[in-house]
PDB file of C-alpha atoms in Angstrom:
ATOM      1  CA  MET A1389     -22.296-153.249-164.072  1.00  0.00           C
ATOM      2  CA  ILE A1390     -20.688-152.709-160.644  1.00  0.00           C
ATOM      3  CA  ARG A1391     -20.720-149.005-159.722  1.00  0.00           C
ATOM      4  CA  VAL A1392     -17.749-147.908-157.554  1.00  0.00           C
ATOM      5  CA  LEU A1393     -17.114-144.726-155.539  1.00  0.00           C
ATOM      6  CA  LEU A1394     -13.323-144.111-154.872  1.00  0.00           C
ATOM      7  CA  VAL A1395     -12.516-142.235-151.684  1.00  0.00           C
ATOM      8  CA  ASP A1396      -8.880-141.376-150.830  1.00  0.00           C
ATOM      9  CA  ASP A1397      -7.199-138.036-149.941  1.00  0.00           C
ATOM     10  CA  GLN A1398      -4.250-138.918-152.221  1.00  0.00           C
ATOM     11  CA  PRO A1399      -4.959-138.153-155.925  1.00  0.00           C
ATOM     12  CA  LEU A1400      -2.320-140.585-157.079  1.00  0.00           C
ATOM     13  CA  ILE A1401      -3.798-143.457-155.151  1.00  0.00           C
ATOM     14  CA  ARG A1402      -7.213-142.660-156.568  1.00  0.00           C
ATOM     15  CA  SER A1403      -5.919-142.428-160.051  1.00  0.00           C
ATOM     16  CA  GLY A1404      -4.053-145.794-159.812  1.00  0.00           C
ATOM     17  CA  PHE A1405      -7.223-147.619-158.559  1.00  0.00           C
ATOM     18  CA  ARG A1406      -9.339-145.819-161.212  1.00  0.00           C
ATOM     19  CA  ALA A1407      -6.988-146.742-164.071  1.00  0.00           C
ATOM     20  CA  LEU A1408      -7.232-150.493-162.941  1.00  0.00           C
ATOM     21  CA  LEU A1409     -11.040-150.330-162.642  1.00  0.00           C
ATOM     22  CA  ASP A1410     -11.571-148.557-165.862  1.00  0.00           C
ATOM     23  CA  LEU A1411     -10.050-151.552-167.791  1.00  0.00           C
ATOM     24  CA  GLU A1412     -12.843-153.814-166.658  1.00  0.00           C
ATOM     25  CA  ASP A1413     -16.099-154.147-168.741  1.00  0.00           C
ATOM     26  CA  ASP A1414     -18.267-154.918-165.798  1.00  0.00           C
ATOM     27  CA  ILE A1415     -17.005-152.124-163.463  1.00  0.00           C
ATOM     28  CA  GLU A1416     -17.640-148.319-163.516  1.00  0.00           C
ATOM     29  CA  VAL A1417     -16.143-145.697-161.355  1.00  0.00           C
ATOM     30  CA  VAL A1418     -19.003-143.174-160.846  1.00  0.00           C
ATOM     31  CA  ALA A1419     -17.286-140.637-158.631  1.00  0.00           C
ATOM     32  CA  GLU A1420     -14.183-139.787-156.635  1.00  0.00           C
ATOM     33  CA  ALA A1421     -13.889-138.063-153.225  1.00  0.00           C
ATOM     34  CA  ALA A1422     -10.970-136.789-151.224  1.00  0.00           C
ATOM     35  CA  ASP A1423     -12.548-137.077-147.716  1.00  0.00           C
ATOM     36  CA  GLY A1424     -15.381-138.679-145.920  1.00  0.00           C
ATOM     37  CA  SER A1425     -17.625-135.683-146.206  1.00  0.00           C
ATOM     38  CA  GLN A1426     -17.543-135.651-149.948  1.00  0.00           C
ATOM     39  CA  ALA A1427     -17.872-139.375-149.904  1.00  0.00           C
ATOM     40  CA  LEU A1428     -21.150-139.296-147.993  1.00  0.00           C
ATOM     41  CA  ALA A1429     -22.545-136.677-150.378  1.00  0.00           C
ATOM     42  CA  LEU A1430     -21.476-138.511-153.485  1.00  0.00           C
ATOM     43  CA  ALA A1431     -22.773-141.859-152.152  1.00  0.00           C
ATOM     44  CA  ARG A1432     -26.257-140.256-151.667  1.00  0.00           C
ATOM     45  CA  GLN A1433     -26.019-138.736-155.165  1.00  0.00           C
ATOM     46  CA  HIS A1434     -24.801-141.803-157.102  1.00  0.00           C
ATOM     47  CA  LEU A1435     -25.865-144.746-155.038  1.00  0.00           C
ATOM     48  CA  PRO A1436     -22.822-146.880-155.876  1.00  0.00           C
ATOM     49  CA  ASP A1437     -22.635-150.633-155.322  1.00  0.00           C
ATOM     50  CA  ILE A1438     -19.211-150.318-153.679  1.00  0.00           C
ATOM     51  CA  ALA A1439     -17.497-147.463-151.745  1.00  0.00           C
ATOM     52  CA  LEU A1440     -13.772-147.948-151.577  1.00  0.00           C
ATOM     53  CA  ILE A1441     -12.845-145.754-148.580  1.00  0.00           C
ATOM     54  CA  ASP A1442      -9.442-144.843-147.226  1.00  0.00           C
ATOM     55  CA  ILE A1443      -9.476-145.359-143.471  1.00  0.00           C
ATOM     56  CA  GLN A1444      -7.436-142.189-142.584  1.00  0.00           C
ATOM     57  CA  MET A1445      -8.474-138.992-144.201  1.00  0.00           C
ATOM     58  CA  PRO A1446      -8.911-135.314-143.169  1.00  0.00           C
ATOM     59  CA  ARG A1447     -12.214-133.756-142.210  1.00  0.00           C
ATOM     60  CA  MET A1448     -14.092-137.019-141.878  1.00  0.00           C
ATOM     61  CA  ASP A1449     -12.101-140.347-141.695  1.00  0.00           C
ATOM     62  CA  GLY A1450     -13.184-143.669-143.150  1.00  0.00           C
ATOM     63  CA  ILE A1451     -14.667-145.015-139.872  1.00  0.00           C
ATOM     64  CA  GLU A1452     -17.044-142.110-139.494  1.00  0.00           C
ATOM     65  CA  ALA A1453     -17.922-142.139-143.206  1.00  0.00           C
ATOM     66  CA  THR A1454     -18.680-145.911-142.897  1.00  0.00           C
ATOM     67  CA  GLN A1455     -20.857-145.265-139.871  1.00  0.00           C
ATOM     68  CA  ARG A1456     -22.844-142.616-141.614  1.00  0.00           C
ATOM     69  CA  ILE A1457     -23.384-144.698-144.677  1.00  0.00           C
ATOM     70  CA  ALA A1458     -24.420-147.710-142.676  1.00  0.00           C
ATOM     71  CA  ALA A1459     -26.871-145.617-140.632  1.00  0.00           C
ATOM     72  CA  ASP A1460     -28.623-144.135-143.718  1.00  0.00           C
ATOM     73  CA  PRO A1461     -31.423-146.388-144.987  1.00  0.00           C
ATOM     74  CA  THR A1462     -31.264-144.788-148.406  1.00  0.00           C
ATOM     75  CA  LEU A1463     -27.644-146.329-148.731  1.00  0.00           C
ATOM     76  CA  ALA A1464     -28.487-149.764-147.750  1.00  0.00           C
ATOM     77  CA  GLY A1465     -27.214-151.050-150.993  1.00  0.00           C
ATOM     78  CA  VAL A1466     -23.770-149.480-150.661  1.00  0.00           C
ATOM     79  CA  HIS A1467     -21.119-151.943-149.571  1.00  0.00           C
ATOM     80  CA  VAL A1468     -18.101-150.172-147.981  1.00  0.00           C
ATOM     81  CA  VAL A1469     -14.652-151.705-148.458  1.00  0.00           C
ATOM     82  CA  ILE A1470     -11.954-149.986-146.207  1.00  0.00           C
ATOM     83  CA  LEU A1471      -8.621-149.249-147.796  1.00  0.00           C
ATOM     84  CA  THR A1472      -5.640-149.244-145.475  1.00  0.00           C
ATOM     85  CA  ASN A1473      -1.772-149.122-145.619  1.00  0.00           C
ATOM     86  CA  TYR A1474      -1.380-150.963-142.493  1.00  0.00           C
ATOM     87  CA  GLY A1475      -3.173-154.293-142.734  1.00  0.00           C
ATOM     88  CA  LEU A1476      -5.045-155.624-139.689  1.00  0.00           C
ATOM     89  CA  ASP A1477      -5.048-153.093-136.950  1.00  0.00           C
ATOM     90  CA  GLU A1478      -7.553-151.555-134.458  1.00  0.00           C
ATOM     91  CA  TYR A1479      -8.740-149.100-137.062  1.00  0.00           C
ATOM     92  CA  VAL A1480      -9.825-151.905-139.322  1.00  0.00           C
ATOM     93  CA  PHE A1481     -11.759-153.627-136.575  1.00  0.00           C
ATOM     94  CA  HIS A1482     -13.609-150.286-135.718  1.00  0.00           C
ATOM     95  CA  ALA A1483     -14.417-150.006-139.405  1.00  0.00           C
ATOM     96  CA  LEU A1484     -15.923-153.473-139.500  1.00  0.00           C
ATOM     97  CA  ARG A1485     -17.834-152.774-136.349  1.00  0.00           C
ATOM     98  CA  ALA A1486     -19.227-149.507-137.950  1.00  0.00           C
ATOM     99  CA  GLY A1487     -20.476-151.555-140.902  1.00  0.00           C
ATOM    100  CA  ALA A1488     -17.760-152.101-143.522  1.00  0.00           C
ATOM    101  CA  ALA A1489     -18.028-155.227-145.520  1.00  0.00           C
ATOM    102  CA  GLY A1490     -14.316-155.820-145.477  1.00  0.00           C
ATOM    103  CA  PHE A1491     -10.907-154.308-146.010  1.00  0.00           C
ATOM    104  CA  LEU A1492      -8.053-154.266-148.541  1.00  0.00           C
ATOM    105  CA  VAL A1493      -4.423-153.342-147.992  1.00  0.00           C
ATOM    106  CA  LYS A1494      -3.400-150.831-150.605  1.00  0.00           C
ATOM    107  CA  ASP A1495      -0.434-152.914-151.939  1.00  0.00           C
ATOM    108  CA  VAL A1496      -2.918-155.709-152.885  1.00  0.00           C
ATOM    109  CA  LEU A1497      -2.078-157.441-156.190  1.00  0.00           C
ATOM    110  CA  PRO A1498      -4.296-156.068-159.093  1.00  0.00           C
ATOM    111  CA  GLU A1499      -6.072-159.292-159.718  1.00  0.00           C
ATOM    112  CA  ASP A1500      -6.856-159.677-156.009  1.00  0.00           C
ATOM    113  CA  PHE A1501      -8.087-156.151-155.847  1.00  0.00           C
ATOM    114  CA  LEU A1502     -10.550-156.701-158.786  1.00  0.00           C
ATOM    115  CA  HIS A1503     -11.685-159.970-157.310  1.00  0.00           C
ATOM    116  CA  ALA A1504     -12.388-158.292-153.984  1.00  0.00           C
ATOM    117  CA  VAL A1505     -14.481-155.598-155.620  1.00  0.00           C
ATOM    118  CA  ARG A1506     -16.603-158.267-157.267  1.00  0.00           C
ATOM    119  CA  VAL A1507     -16.973-160.271-154.052  1.00  0.00           C
ATOM    120  CA  ALA A1508     -18.086-157.146-152.157  1.00  0.00           C
ATOM    121  CA  ALA A1509     -20.531-156.265-154.851  1.00  0.00           C
ATOM    122  CA  ARG A1510     -22.240-159.804-154.365  1.00  0.00           C
ATOM    123  CA  GLY A1511     -22.698-158.955-150.717  1.00  0.00           C
ATOM    124  CA  ASP A1512     -20.033-161.271-149.422  1.00  0.00           C
ATOM    125  CA  ALA A1513     -17.665-160.146-146.695  1.00  0.00           C
ATOM    126  CA  LEU A1514     -13.916-159.792-147.508  1.00  0.00           C
ATOM    127  CA  LEU A1515     -12.893-161.794-144.521  1.00  0.00           C
ATOM    128  CA  ALA A1516     -10.707-164.752-145.279  1.00  0.00           C
ATOM    129  CA  PRO A1517     -10.677-167.451-142.485  1.00  0.00           C
ATOM    130  CA  SER A1518      -7.066-166.569-141.509  1.00  0.00           C
ATOM    131  CA  ILE A1519      -7.870-162.846-141.283  1.00  0.00           C
ATOM    132  CA  THR A1520     -11.053-163.605-139.309  1.00  0.00           C
ATOM    133  CA  ARG A1521      -9.110-165.617-136.795  1.00  0.00           C
ATOM    134  CA  ARG A1522      -6.441-162.904-136.314  1.00  0.00           C
ATOM    135  CA  LEU A1523      -9.065-160.189-136.085  1.00  0.00           C
ATOM    136  CA  ILE A1524     -11.000-161.976-133.405  1.00  0.00           C
ATOM    137  CA  ASN A1525      -8.057-163.094-131.484  1.00  0.00           C
ATOM    138  CA  ARG A1526      -6.619-159.540-131.237  1.00  0.00           C
ATOM    139  CA  TYR A1527      -9.749-157.381-130.806  1.00  0.00           C
ATOM    140  CA  VAL A1528     -12.598-159.462-129.446  1.00  0.00           C
ATOM    141  CA  SER A1529     -11.042-161.326-126.555  1.00  0.00           C
ATOM    142  CA  GLN A1530     -14.278-161.256-124.574  1.00  0.00           C
ATOM    143  CA  PRO A1531     -18.013-160.472-125.172  1.00  0.00           C
ATOM    144  CA  LEU A1532     -18.706-156.747-125.059  1.00  0.00           C
ATOM    145  CA  HIS A1533     -21.598-155.043-123.458  1.00  0.00           C
ATOM    146  CA  THR A1534     -23.993-154.823-126.427  1.00  0.00           C
ATOM    147  CA  ASP A1535     -27.574-155.869-126.947  1.00  0.00           C
ATOM    148  CA  ALA A1536     -26.399-158.606-129.378  1.00  0.00           C
ATOM    149  CA  SER A1537     -26.653-161.291-126.729  1.00  0.00           C
ATOM    150  CA  THR A1538     -30.289-160.528-126.068  1.00  0.00           C
ATOM    151  CA  ARG A1539     -31.098-160.923-129.775  1.00  0.00           C
ATOM    152  CA  MET A1540     -29.279-164.211-130.256  1.00  0.00           C
ATOM    153  CA  PRO A1541     -32.114-166.299-128.770  1.00  0.00           C
ATOM    154  CA  GLU A1542     -34.319-165.141-131.654  1.00  0.00           C
ATOM    155  CA  LEU A1543     -32.364-167.442-133.964  1.00  0.00           C
ATOM    156  CA  THR A1544     -33.350-171.009-134.704  1.00  0.00           C
ATOM    157  CA  ALA A1545     -30.871-173.734-133.958  1.00  0.00           C
ATOM    158  CA  ARG A1546     -29.894-174.066-137.544  1.00  0.00           C
ATOM    159  CA  GLU A1547     -29.426-170.297-137.915  1.00  0.00           C
ATOM    160  CA  ARG A1548     -27.250-170.211-134.929  1.00  0.00           C
ATOM    161  CA  GLU A1549     -25.191-173.007-136.398  1.00  0.00           C
ATOM    162  CA  ALA A1550     -24.886-171.155-139.706  1.00  0.00           C
ATOM    163  CA  VAL A1551     -23.786-167.915-137.908  1.00  0.00           C
ATOM    164  CA  THR A1552     -21.175-169.889-135.933  1.00  0.00           C
ATOM    165  CA  LEU A1553     -19.703-171.234-139.170  1.00  0.00           C
ATOM    166  CA  VAL A1554     -19.812-167.798-140.728  1.00  0.00           C
ATOM    167  CA  ALA A1555     -17.805-166.526-137.826  1.00  0.00           C
ATOM    168  CA  GLN A1556     -15.235-169.255-138.448  1.00  0.00           C
ATOM    169  CA  GLY A1557     -14.757-167.720-141.920  1.00  0.00           C
ATOM    170  CA  MET A1558     -16.474-170.409-143.860  1.00  0.00           C
ATOM    171  CA  SER A1559     -18.115-169.732-147.311  1.00  0.00           C
ATOM    172  CA  ASN A1560     -21.706-170.635-148.135  1.00  0.00           C
ATOM    173  CA  ASP A1561     -20.478-173.791-149.903  1.00  0.00           C
ATOM    174  CA  GLU A1562     -18.385-174.872-146.949  1.00  0.00           C
ATOM    175  CA  ILE A1563     -21.262-174.180-144.526  1.00  0.00           C
ATOM    176  CA  ALA A1564     -23.634-176.185-146.758  1.00  0.00           C
ATOM    177  CA  THR A1565     -21.214-179.177-146.671  1.00  0.00           C
ATOM    178  CA  ARG A1566     -20.765-178.931-142.901  1.00  0.00           C
ATOM    179  CA  MET A1567     -24.528-178.660-142.214  1.00  0.00           C
ATOM    180  CA  VAL A1568     -25.450-181.287-144.863  1.00  0.00           C
ATOM    181  CA  ILE A1569     -27.750-178.881-146.726  1.00  0.00           C
ATOM    182  CA  SER A1570     -27.826-177.053-150.023  1.00  0.00           C
ATOM    183  CA  THR A1571     -26.001-173.999-150.649  1.00  0.00           C
ATOM    184  CA  LEU A1572     -29.210-172.091-151.157  1.00  0.00           C
ATOM    185  CA  THR A1573     -30.535-173.312-147.826  1.00  0.00           C
ATOM    186  CA  ALA A1574     -27.297-172.271-146.063  1.00  0.00           C
ATOM    187  CA  LYS A1575     -27.612-168.798-147.603  1.00  0.00           C
ATOM    188  CA  THR A1576     -31.151-168.588-146.456  1.00  0.00           C
ATOM    189  CA  HIS A1577     -30.272-169.440-142.843  1.00  0.00           C
ATOM    190  CA  ILE A1578     -27.530-166.735-142.946  1.00  0.00           C
ATOM    191  CA  ASN A1579     -29.723-164.103-144.482  1.00  0.00           C
ATOM    192  CA  ARG A1580     -32.435-164.745-141.902  1.00  0.00           C
ATOM    193  CA  ALA A1581     -29.971-164.456-139.142  1.00  0.00           C
ATOM    194  CA  MET A1582     -28.735-161.119-140.548  1.00  0.00           C
ATOM    195  CA  THR A1583     -32.287-159.817-140.690  1.00  0.00           C
ATOM    196  CA  LYS A1584     -33.094-160.884-137.123  1.00  0.00           C
ATOM    197  CA  LEU A1585     -29.825-159.443-135.807  1.00  0.00           C
ATOM    198  CA  GLN A1586     -30.003-156.314-137.944  1.00  0.00           C
ATOM    199  CA  ALA A1587     -26.627-157.059-139.354  1.00  0.00           C
ATOM    200  CA  ARG A1588     -25.721-155.114-142.475  1.00  0.00           C
ATOM    201  CA  ASP A1589     -23.621-157.846-143.940  1.00  0.00           C
ATOM    202  CA  ARG A1590     -21.589-161.015-143.101  1.00  0.00           C
ATOM    203  CA  ALA A1591     -18.693-158.916-141.668  1.00  0.00           C
ATOM    204  CA  GLN A1592     -21.005-157.273-139.112  1.00  0.00           C
ATOM    205  CA  LEU A1593     -22.512-160.771-138.470  1.00  0.00           C
ATOM    206  CA  VAL A1594     -19.069-162.056-137.492  1.00  0.00           C
ATOM    207  CA  VAL A1595     -18.605-159.185-135.047  1.00  0.00           C
ATOM    208  CA  LEU A1596     -22.044-159.748-133.513  1.00  0.00           C
ATOM    209  CA  ALA A1597     -21.397-163.401-133.035  1.00  0.00           C
ATOM    210  CA  TYR A1598     -18.216-162.896-131.094  1.00  0.00           C
ATOM    211  CA  GLU A1599     -19.495-159.874-129.066  1.00  0.00           C
ATOM    212  CA  SER A1600     -22.519-161.883-128.092  1.00  0.00           C
ATOM    213  CA  GLY A1601     -20.531-164.843-126.905  1.00  0.00           C
ATOM    214  CA  LEU A1602     -22.180-167.159-129.490  1.00  0.00           C
ATOM    215  CA  VAL A1603     -18.617-167.923-130.598  1.00  0.00           C
ATOM    216  CA  ALA A1604     -15.675-167.786-128.344  1.00  0.00           C
ATOM    217  CA  PRO A1605     -12.315-166.443-129.563  1.00  0.00           C
ATOM    218  CA  ARG A1606      -9.632-169.076-129.950  1.00  0.00           C
ATOM    219  CA  LYS A1607      -6.728-168.840-127.543  1.00  0.00           C
ATOM    220  CA  SER A1608      -3.497-167.671-129.148  1.00  0.00           C
TER     221      SER A1608
END
């Protein structure tokens, strides 16, 4: 059973998502919140698998709520998916940097929304290759001053290769094919890289790969 926390300051939006999720046998909405402060408290109380969080809310917005969830070791199993009205923008990038597993536009098709919840529950990032390229080209035009570059040498050659392919938006199966290894081995390389780089999930791994200079943004 996938346990979901819904966070949005608009009751109508929350009720719409809840009505959709309640129809699924493998998904349970465990709580609802109207702002980030409530979301943080309810996340600690219920320990959901997924927190669907609106990016712009009063009192505490989605970015700060994501940062606090990501920073709390007791909430390590909570995957944050950001909800936005605007698609790809600077707020979404800041949310991914803060630790979100991905994002969804609120006008997403019902079947795509449900699929995304299940993808995030598995621990996979909601970053399609096309979205990854747009995100990086717009907001990571050059390496930032972080300690990511100092941690990249800790990776083995195969782990660095796997991280590079993750940053290109490839799935585990695609990475396995490219590296001529099994899917399980590809996943192992990625998981080890995430542990060494202290990346919460694949989305954060993508950000680290570009910020460190391991992968260079494509020129528009």
